[in-house]
Amino acid sequence: MSAKSTSLSSPAQDASAGQDEVLAPSNLVAFAGRMWAVLFLIALIVFFSITAPGFFDLFNFQAVGANMAVLLVLGLGQTFVIISAGIDLSTGFVMGLSSVASAIVMQALTGYPLPVIILLGLMTTLFIGLAAGAVNGVLVAYMRVPPFIATLGTLSVAEGVAYVLSGGPPVSISTRGLGFFGNGFLAYFHPEAGLSFLAMPSGVTGTAVRDVLGFFPLQVVYIVILASFCGWLLGSTRFGRHVYAVGGNPKAASRAGIPLAWTLFKIYVLCAVSASLAGFLYVLRFNGGVANAGDALMLSSVAAIAIGGASMLGGQGRILGTVVGALVIAVIQNGLVILGIDPFWQYVAVGAVIIMAVLVDQAKGRFFP
């Protein structure tokens, strides 16, 4: 009886104990460890807002969002691969190949209606992504080739085909109106002409165009749609649960009846399609494609995933974390440019943040398992 009585407590005592537990320093440290990327992003925004004139501005923030679009889309599919304890090295050149192939097709269709040109360019992009993803998926999932080796081979093939198709130089597109889909805005406002959507306010010509304000870049609209879809796919579907299971404990997942090979195949197809869509966004933004369009972005996309809290050992990660990681990289790049710092220091800054992300991840695993 006395033993039982020692374990009983009043509701008030339970509430007080719960509050003390929430406010305990260890819990605050654990919270900071989980949310460090968000806190670091806020700190970066505050720092550059103070030191970089013009940084804290609505239109600069819109530019940051538009500039990170390709990087984020490249990282969305890679997030699934990282969570499954794999890696896809081919995404950068799959992006470049899809940009070149779609640019060639769209340039050949010059004179056709713009919707037809865009649709066929998009279909070309998706075909490239599906083909590359199928090759990676078969090699990794069914032939048991290590992801590093399999995707390294696909990288070389995609790079070679992209340079053969383009001949080396960028492939430009002269189709009128295409640039709007890569650099336009969802809404426009002019002090006299008022508000309009998806087009300049009517009657605004000449020097009055300079007074038109654009809101919600279409590139941001695209990534909101794609990130929302990937977030739903990873967090609310059976496929998403299988991705976590495969990355966390493949043997247990197999015993639970999860089709490991088929799940891995779909993951690598999804990653390649995501990379090809990044290539298509590149074409829309720059009116052309280039073979090495995603060469430097591949590692940056993995960095965004690591900064966002995904474990490189698999089984852990979120799409929202990848979005935050991409924002961190984009804010660093934008802030350093405004400060007039040599662009090469961007690589140093991003590398330092990657090391910080790894250290934080190790600290979380050691002190807060």
Tab-separated table of C-alpha atoms in Angstrom:
chain	number	residue	atom	x	y	z
A	1	MET	CA	0.000	0.000	0.000
A	2	SER	CA	2.757	2.378	0.898
A	3	ALA	CA	4.582	1.530	-2.296
A	4	LYS	CA	1.552	2.470	-4.288
A	5	SER	CA	1.040	5.664	-2.387
A	6	THR	CA	4.525	6.853	-3.163
A	7	SER	CA	3.759	6.691	-6.889
A	8	LEU	CA	0.546	8.692	-6.661
A	9	SER	CA	0.437	12.436	-7.158
A	10	SER	CA	-2.187	15.102	-7.518
A	11	PRO	CA	-3.149	16.551	-10.923
A	12	ALA	CA	-1.579	19.846	-9.886
A	13	GLN	CA	1.686	18.105	-9.072
A	14	ASP	CA	1.592	16.245	-12.392
A	15	ALA	CA	1.037	19.494	-14.275
A	16	SER	CA	3.846	21.171	-12.372
A	17	ALA	CA	6.181	18.257	-13.046
A	18	GLY	CA	5.221	18.302	-16.726
A	19	GLN	CA	5.891	22.033	-16.919
A	20	ASP	CA	9.275	21.600	-15.235
A	21	GLU	CA	10.053	18.851	-17.726
A	22	VAL	CA	9.158	21.086	-20.685
A	23	LEU	CA	11.254	23.933	-19.304
A	24	ALA	CA	14.205	21.710	-18.379
A	25	PRO	CA	17.479	22.870	-19.973
A	26	SER	CA	17.995	19.463	-21.591
A	27	ASN	CA	14.664	19.741	-23.366
A	28	LEU	CA	15.483	23.242	-24.546
A	29	VAL	CA	18.799	21.999	-25.909
A	30	ALA	CA	17.037	19.105	-27.619
A	31	PHE	CA	14.521	21.524	-29.133
A	32	ALA	CA	17.359	23.741	-30.367
A	33	GLY	CA	19.028	20.675	-31.857
A	34	ARG	CA	15.887	19.725	-33.768
A	35	MET	CA	15.154	23.272	-34.910
A	36	TRP	CA	18.703	24.530	-35.387
A	37	ALA	CA	18.320	25.004	-39.143
A	38	VAL	CA	15.260	27.232	-38.693
A	39	LEU	CA	16.993	29.191	-35.924
A	40	PHE	CA	20.095	29.526	-38.079
A	41	LEU	CA	17.997	30.742	-41.015
A	42	ILE	CA	16.384	33.398	-38.804
A	43	ALA	CA	19.830	34.445	-37.554
A	44	LEU	CA	21.081	34.764	-41.145
A	45	ILE	CA	18.108	36.929	-42.105
A	46	VAL	CA	18.675	39.191	-39.091
A	47	PHE	CA	22.420	39.424	-39.790
A	48	PHE	CA	22.080	40.299	-43.477
A	49	SER	CA	19.186	42.662	-42.765
A	50	ILE	CA	21.545	44.663	-40.550
A	51	THR	CA	24.711	44.455	-42.631
A	52	ALA	CA	23.478	44.230	-46.248
A	53	PRO	CA	21.581	47.309	-47.520
A	54	GLY	CA	18.471	46.281	-49.441
A	55	PHE	CA	18.439	42.705	-48.188
A	56	PHE	CA	15.351	43.065	-46.003
A	57	ASP	CA	13.020	43.884	-48.850
A	58	LEU	CA	9.979	42.083	-50.231
A	59	PHE	CA	11.313	42.034	-53.756
A	60	ASN	CA	14.705	40.737	-52.656
A	61	PHE	CA	12.989	37.923	-50.765
A	62	GLN	CA	11.040	37.133	-53.932
A	63	ALA	CA	14.328	36.996	-55.819
A	64	VAL	CA	15.746	34.605	-53.216
A	65	GLY	CA	12.736	32.327	-53.667
A	66	ALA	CA	12.971	32.380	-57.456
A	67	ASN	CA	16.727	31.806	-57.431
A	68	MET	CA	16.484	28.746	-55.177
A	69	ALA	CA	13.734	27.082	-57.246
A	70	VAL	CA	15.997	24.883	-59.372
A	71	LEU	CA	18.130	23.891	-56.371
A	72	LEU	CA	15.088	22.927	-54.314
A	73	VAL	CA	13.441	20.877	-57.065
A	74	LEU	CA	16.733	19.058	-57.581
A	75	GLY	CA	16.780	18.285	-53.862
A	76	LEU	CA	13.170	17.132	-53.523
A	77	GLY	CA	13.705	13.799	-55.236
A	78	GLN	CA	17.146	13.392	-53.674
A	79	THR	CA	15.474	13.628	-50.247
A	80	PHE	CA	13.662	10.347	-50.891
A	81	VAL	CA	16.954	8.714	-51.898
A	82	ILE	CA	18.814	9.990	-48.819
A	83	ILE	CA	16.039	8.781	-46.512
A	84	SER	CA	16.292	5.342	-48.141
A	85	ALA	CA	20.018	5.325	-47.194
A	86	GLY	CA	21.160	5.833	-50.787
A	87	ILE	CA	22.675	8.567	-52.928
A	88	ASP	CA	22.088	9.661	-56.520
A	89	LEU	CA	25.151	11.321	-58.034
A	90	SER	CA	23.574	11.599	-61.476
A	91	THR	CA	20.958	14.259	-60.705
A	92	GLY	CA	23.086	17.202	-61.827
A	93	PHE	CA	23.746	15.864	-65.303
A	94	VAL	CA	20.271	14.353	-65.660
A	95	MET	CA	19.109	17.918	-65.089
A	96	GLY	CA	21.584	19.166	-67.716
A	97	LEU	CA	20.578	16.485	-70.231
A	98	SER	CA	16.874	17.206	-69.785
A	99	SER	CA	17.491	20.937	-70.211
A	100	VAL	CA	19.426	20.367	-73.456
A	101	ALA	CA	16.958	17.839	-74.886
A	102	SER	CA	13.874	19.911	-74.084
A	103	ALA	CA	15.557	23.073	-75.405
A	104	ILE	CA	16.364	21.336	-78.708
A	105	VAL	CA	12.764	20.141	-79.067
A	106	MET	CA	11.290	23.531	-78.149
A	107	GLN	CA	13.628	25.371	-80.486
A	108	ALA	CA	12.680	23.000	-83.336
A	109	LEU	CA	9.007	23.798	-82.709
A	110	THR	CA	9.462	27.563	-83.117
A	111	GLY	CA	6.381	28.928	-84.838
A	112	TYR	CA	3.963	26.500	-83.211
A	113	PRO	CA	1.535	27.731	-80.515
A	114	LEU	CA	3.322	28.416	-77.240
A	115	PRO	CA	1.282	25.890	-75.176
A	116	VAL	CA	2.223	23.136	-77.646
A	117	ILE	CA	5.909	24.059	-77.396
A	118	ILE	CA	5.849	24.022	-73.592
A	119	LEU	CA	3.881	20.779	-73.402
A	120	LEU	CA	6.195	18.891	-75.777
A	121	GLY	CA	9.237	20.307	-73.989
A	122	LEU	CA	7.831	19.073	-70.676
A	123	MET	CA	7.089	15.635	-72.137
A	124	THR	CA	10.681	15.427	-73.382
A	125	THR	CA	11.900	16.338	-69.912
A	126	LEU	CA	9.758	13.680	-68.244
A	127	PHE	CA	10.921	11.040	-70.735
A	128	ILE	CA	14.568	11.791	-69.889
A	129	GLY	CA	13.814	11.577	-66.173
A	130	LEU	CA	11.885	8.332	-66.449
A	131	ALA	CA	14.594	6.708	-68.591
A	132	ALA	CA	17.453	7.748	-66.294
A	133	GLY	CA	15.481	6.790	-63.199
A	134	ALA	CA	14.595	3.383	-64.633
A	135	VAL	CA	18.284	2.658	-65.336
A	136	ASN	CA	19.289	3.718	-61.810
A	137	GLY	CA	16.391	1.799	-60.295
A	138	VAL	CA	17.196	-1.456	-62.084
A	139	LEU	CA	20.892	-1.235	-61.223
A	140	VAL	CA	20.368	-0.411	-57.535
A	141	ALA	CA	17.171	-2.289	-56.713
A	142	TYR	CA	17.345	-5.415	-58.849
A	143	MET	CA	21.014	-5.861	-59.737
A	144	ARG	CA	22.222	-4.832	-56.260
A	145	VAL	CA	24.832	-2.400	-57.601
A	146	PRO	CA	25.870	0.070	-54.853
A	147	PRO	CA	24.048	3.412	-55.409
A	148	PHE	CA	27.328	5.350	-55.505
A	149	ILE	CA	28.701	3.235	-58.359
A	150	ALA	CA	25.426	2.880	-60.271
A	151	THR	CA	24.596	6.584	-60.285
A	152	LEU	CA	28.208	7.529	-61.002
A	153	GLY	CA	27.923	5.525	-64.208
A	154	THR	CA	24.605	7.153	-65.078
A	155	LEU	CA	26.190	10.536	-64.414
A	156	SER	CA	28.887	9.861	-67.007
A	157	VAL	CA	26.373	8.620	-69.578
A	158	ALA	CA	24.051	11.599	-69.060
A	159	GLU	CA	26.967	14.018	-69.258
A	160	GLY	CA	28.238	12.505	-72.487
A	161	VAL	CA	24.839	12.416	-74.184
A	162	ALA	CA	24.140	16.009	-73.121
A	163	TYR	CA	27.393	17.252	-74.664
A	164	VAL	CA	26.818	15.206	-77.824
A	165	LEU	CA	23.330	16.698	-78.268
A	166	SER	CA	24.377	20.276	-77.549
A	167	GLY	CA	27.819	20.182	-79.130
A	168	GLY	CA	29.140	21.964	-76.066
A	169	PRO	CA	27.605	25.459	-76.171
A	170	PRO	CA	24.237	26.294	-74.596
A	171	VAL	CA	21.118	25.590	-76.664
A	172	SER	CA	19.123	28.827	-76.891
A	173	ILE	CA	15.392	29.165	-77.532
A	174	SER	CA	14.015	32.154	-79.416
A	175	THR	CA	10.318	31.446	-78.852
A	176	ARG	CA	8.545	34.657	-77.924
A	177	GLY	CA	6.685	34.620	-74.609
A	178	LEU	CA	8.529	31.645	-73.159
A	179	GLY	CA	10.479	33.811	-70.741
A	180	PHE	CA	7.313	34.824	-68.918
A	181	PHE	CA	6.831	31.270	-67.603
A	182	GLY	CA	10.305	31.350	-66.071
A	183	ASN	CA	10.604	34.960	-64.964
A	184	GLY	CA	7.026	36.217	-64.737
A	185	PHE	CA	4.828	36.841	-61.706
A	186	LEU	CA	1.456	35.629	-60.584
A	187	ALA	CA	0.229	39.208	-60.016
A	188	TYR	CA	1.201	42.683	-61.209
A	189	PHE	CA	0.330	46.086	-59.778
A	190	HIS	CA	0.573	49.587	-61.236
A	191	PRO	CA	-0.395	52.672	-59.226
A	192	GLU	CA	-2.709	53.890	-61.997
A	193	ALA	CA	-3.656	50.775	-63.957
A	194	GLY	CA	-4.334	48.690	-60.839
A	195	LEU	CA	-3.914	44.958	-60.238
A	196	SER	CA	-3.742	42.231	-62.890
A	197	PHE	CA	-2.929	38.517	-62.904
A	198	LEU	CA	-0.504	36.622	-65.147
A	199	ALA	CA	-0.051	39.645	-67.407
A	200	MET	CA	0.965	43.273	-67.285
A	201	PRO	CA	-1.897	45.703	-66.504
A	202	SER	CA	-3.550	46.797	-69.718
A	203	GLY	CA	-2.544	50.175	-71.082
A	204	VAL	CA	0.889	50.208	-69.424
A	205	THR	CA	3.544	50.921	-72.051
A	206	GLY	CA	6.854	52.702	-72.467
A	207	THR	CA	8.551	54.041	-69.362
A	208	ALA	CA	5.440	53.310	-67.277
A	209	VAL	CA	6.479	49.636	-67.295
A	210	ARG	CA	9.184	50.536	-64.764
A	211	ASP	CA	6.495	51.406	-62.226
A	212	VAL	CA	4.871	47.973	-62.421
A	213	LEU	CA	5.429	45.821	-59.349
A	214	GLY	CA	5.431	42.028	-59.602
A	215	PHE	CA	4.269	39.743	-56.801
A	216	PHE	CA	4.668	35.972	-56.342
A	217	PRO	CA	7.235	34.813	-58.948
A	218	LEU	CA	6.007	31.855	-60.976
A	219	GLN	CA	9.157	29.961	-60.044
A	220	VAL	CA	8.033	30.186	-56.395
A	221	VAL	CA	4.556	29.001	-57.377
A	222	TYR	CA	6.100	25.964	-59.081
A	223	ILE	CA	8.195	24.960	-56.075
A	224	VAL	CA	5.299	25.433	-53.664
A	225	ILE	CA	3.239	22.993	-55.752
A	226	LEU	CA	6.056	20.465	-56.163
A	227	ALA	CA	7.215	20.662	-52.536
A	228	SER	CA	3.642	20.281	-51.290
A	229	PHE	CA	3.153	17.219	-53.471
A	230	CYS	CA	6.423	15.632	-52.323
A	231	GLY	CA	5.629	16.463	-48.704
A	232	TRP	CA	2.265	14.749	-49.034
A	233	LEU	CA	3.835	11.780	-50.831
A	234	LEU	CA	6.464	11.295	-48.127
A	235	GLY	CA	4.372	12.045	-45.082
A	236	SER	CA	0.867	10.835	-45.880
A	237	THR	CA	1.082	7.820	-48.187
A	238	ARG	CA	2.007	4.154	-47.905
A	239	PHE	CA	4.880	4.761	-50.293
A	240	GLY	CA	6.290	7.389	-47.928
A	241	ARG	CA	6.104	4.999	-44.979
A	242	HIS	CA	7.889	2.382	-47.061
A	243	VAL	CA	10.666	4.866	-47.875
A	244	TYR	CA	11.330	5.458	-44.175
A	245	ALA	CA	11.152	1.737	-43.432
A	246	VAL	CA	13.615	0.829	-46.194
A	247	GLY	CA	16.077	3.450	-45.008
A	248	GLY	CA	15.671	2.748	-41.303
A	249	ASN	CA	15.838	-1.054	-41.213
A	250	PRO	CA	15.610	-2.888	-44.540
A	251	LYS	CA	15.616	-6.348	-42.949
A	252	ALA	CA	12.688	-5.495	-40.691
A	253	ALA	CA	10.919	-3.838	-43.640
A	254	SER	CA	11.346	-7.006	-45.702
A	255	ARG	CA	9.947	-9.146	-42.872
A	256	ALA	CA	6.984	-6.780	-42.666
A	257	GLY	CA	6.159	-7.526	-46.294
A	258	ILE	CA	7.423	-4.294	-47.845
A	259	PRO	CA	8.655	-4.884	-51.426
A	260	LEU	CA	12.200	-3.535	-51.049
A	261	ALA	CA	13.261	-3.733	-54.698
A	262	TRP	CA	10.071	-2.178	-56.066
A	263	THR	CA	10.202	0.620	-53.456
A	264	LEU	CA	13.833	1.411	-54.281
A	265	PHE	CA	13.059	1.368	-58.000
A	266	LYS	CA	10.285	3.946	-57.528
A	267	ILE	CA	12.525	6.100	-55.320
A	268	TYR	CA	15.236	6.383	-57.985
A	269	VAL	CA	12.701	7.036	-60.737
A	270	LEU	CA	11.159	9.792	-58.626
A	271	CYS	CA	14.578	11.310	-57.991
A	272	ALA	CA	15.489	11.371	-61.693
A	273	VAL	CA	12.110	12.849	-62.653
A	274	SER	CA	12.641	15.550	-60.039
A	275	ALA	CA	16.060	16.296	-61.538
A	276	SER	CA	14.595	16.478	-65.044
A	277	LEU	CA	11.906	18.913	-63.841
A	278	ALA	CA	14.686	21.050	-62.377
A	279	GLY	CA	16.183	21.082	-65.884
A	280	PHE	CA	12.886	22.198	-67.337
A	281	LEU	CA	12.625	25.052	-64.805
A	282	TYR	CA	16.153	26.031	-65.860
A	283	VAL	CA	15.038	26.185	-69.494
A	284	LEU	CA	12.044	28.353	-68.619
A	285	ARG	CA	14.159	30.716	-66.541
A	286	PHE	CA	17.097	31.129	-68.921
A	287	ASN	CA	15.441	30.413	-72.305
A	288	GLY	CA	17.815	27.603	-73.067
A	289	GLY	CA	19.604	24.513	-71.830
A	290	VAL	CA	23.222	23.660	-71.121
A	291	ALA	CA	24.842	20.282	-70.489
A	292	ASN	CA	26.420	21.187	-67.151
A	293	ALA	CA	23.440	23.187	-65.861
A	294	GLY	CA	23.193	21.130	-62.685
A	295	ASP	CA	26.832	20.177	-62.183
A	296	ALA	CA	27.447	22.509	-59.235
A	297	LEU	CA	23.915	22.169	-57.906
A	298	MET	CA	24.043	18.440	-57.186
A	299	LEU	CA	26.253	18.806	-54.128
A	300	SER	CA	24.348	21.907	-53.045
A	301	SER	CA	21.104	19.933	-53.148
A	302	VAL	CA	22.605	17.234	-50.920
A	303	ALA	CA	23.829	20.012	-48.636
A	304	ALA	CA	20.305	21.417	-48.400
A	305	ILE	CA	19.009	17.976	-47.403
A	306	ALA	CA	21.710	17.560	-44.745
A	307	ILE	CA	21.096	21.051	-43.360
A	308	GLY	CA	17.390	20.235	-43.250
A	309	GLY	CA	18.009	17.422	-40.789
A	310	ALA	CA	18.054	14.296	-42.949
A	311	SER	CA	20.433	11.573	-41.821
A	312	MET	CA	22.910	10.381	-44.423
A	313	LEU	CA	22.542	6.922	-42.864
A	314	GLY	CA	18.885	6.818	-43.878
A	315	GLY	CA	15.547	6.598	-42.139
A	316	GLN	CA	15.282	10.274	-41.216
A	317	GLY	CA	14.363	13.450	-43.110
A	318	ARG	CA	11.505	15.659	-44.215
A	319	ILE	CA	10.616	17.710	-47.268
A	320	LEU	CA	10.099	20.781	-45.080
A	321	GLY	CA	13.637	20.336	-43.804
A	322	THR	CA	14.949	20.314	-47.381
A	323	VAL	CA	13.026	23.529	-48.067
A	324	VAL	CA	14.637	25.160	-45.021
A	325	GLY	CA	18.069	23.904	-46.085
A	326	ALA	CA	17.635	25.312	-49.592
A	327	LEU	CA	16.551	28.630	-48.079
A	328	VAL	CA	19.671	28.718	-45.898
A	329	ILE	CA	21.910	28.246	-48.943
A	330	ALA	CA	19.955	30.783	-51.030
A	331	VAL	CA	20.035	33.406	-48.258
A	332	ILE	CA	23.791	32.950	-47.770
A	333	GLN	CA	24.431	33.352	-51.485
A	334	ASN	CA	22.136	36.358	-51.812
A	335	GLY	CA	23.501	38.105	-48.723
A	336	LEU	CA	27.133	37.667	-49.759
A	337	VAL	CA	26.386	39.044	-53.224
A	338	ILE	CA	24.718	42.144	-51.753
A	339	LEU	CA	27.698	42.639	-49.435
A	340	GLY	CA	29.974	42.542	-52.492
A	341	ILE	CA	31.976	39.555	-51.242
A	342	ASP	CA	33.796	37.397	-53.782
A	343	PRO	CA	31.312	34.764	-55.030
A	344	PHE	CA	33.859	31.997	-54.419
A	345	TRP	CA	33.408	32.542	-50.689
A	346	GLN	CA	29.891	31.163	-51.128
A	347	TYR	CA	31.385	27.672	-51.435
A	348	VAL	CA	33.335	28.190	-48.213
A	349	ALA	CA	30.236	29.407	-46.369
A	350	VAL	CA	28.028	26.561	-47.602
A	351	GLY	CA	30.743	24.018	-46.776
A	352	ALA	CA	31.009	25.372	-43.241
A	353	VAL	CA	27.252	25.056	-42.805
A	354	ILE	CA	27.370	21.448	-44.044
A	355	ILE	CA	30.019	20.623	-41.439
A	356	MET	CA	27.860	22.320	-38.816
A	357	ALA	CA	24.864	20.229	-39.894
A	358	VAL	CA	26.857	16.993	-39.552
A	359	LEU	CA	28.125	17.978	-36.105
A	360	VAL	CA	24.619	18.858	-34.930
A	361	ASP	CA	23.300	15.543	-36.265
A	362	GLN	CA	26.029	13.623	-34.428
A	363	ALA	CA	25.374	15.577	-31.229
A	364	LYS	CA	21.658	14.775	-31.432
A	365	GLY	CA	22.377	11.081	-31.853
A	366	ARG	CA	24.846	11.032	-28.982
A	367	PHE	CA	23.034	13.091	-26.365
A	368	PHE	CA	19.385	12.764	-27.419
A	369	PRO	CA	18.922	9.311	-29.009
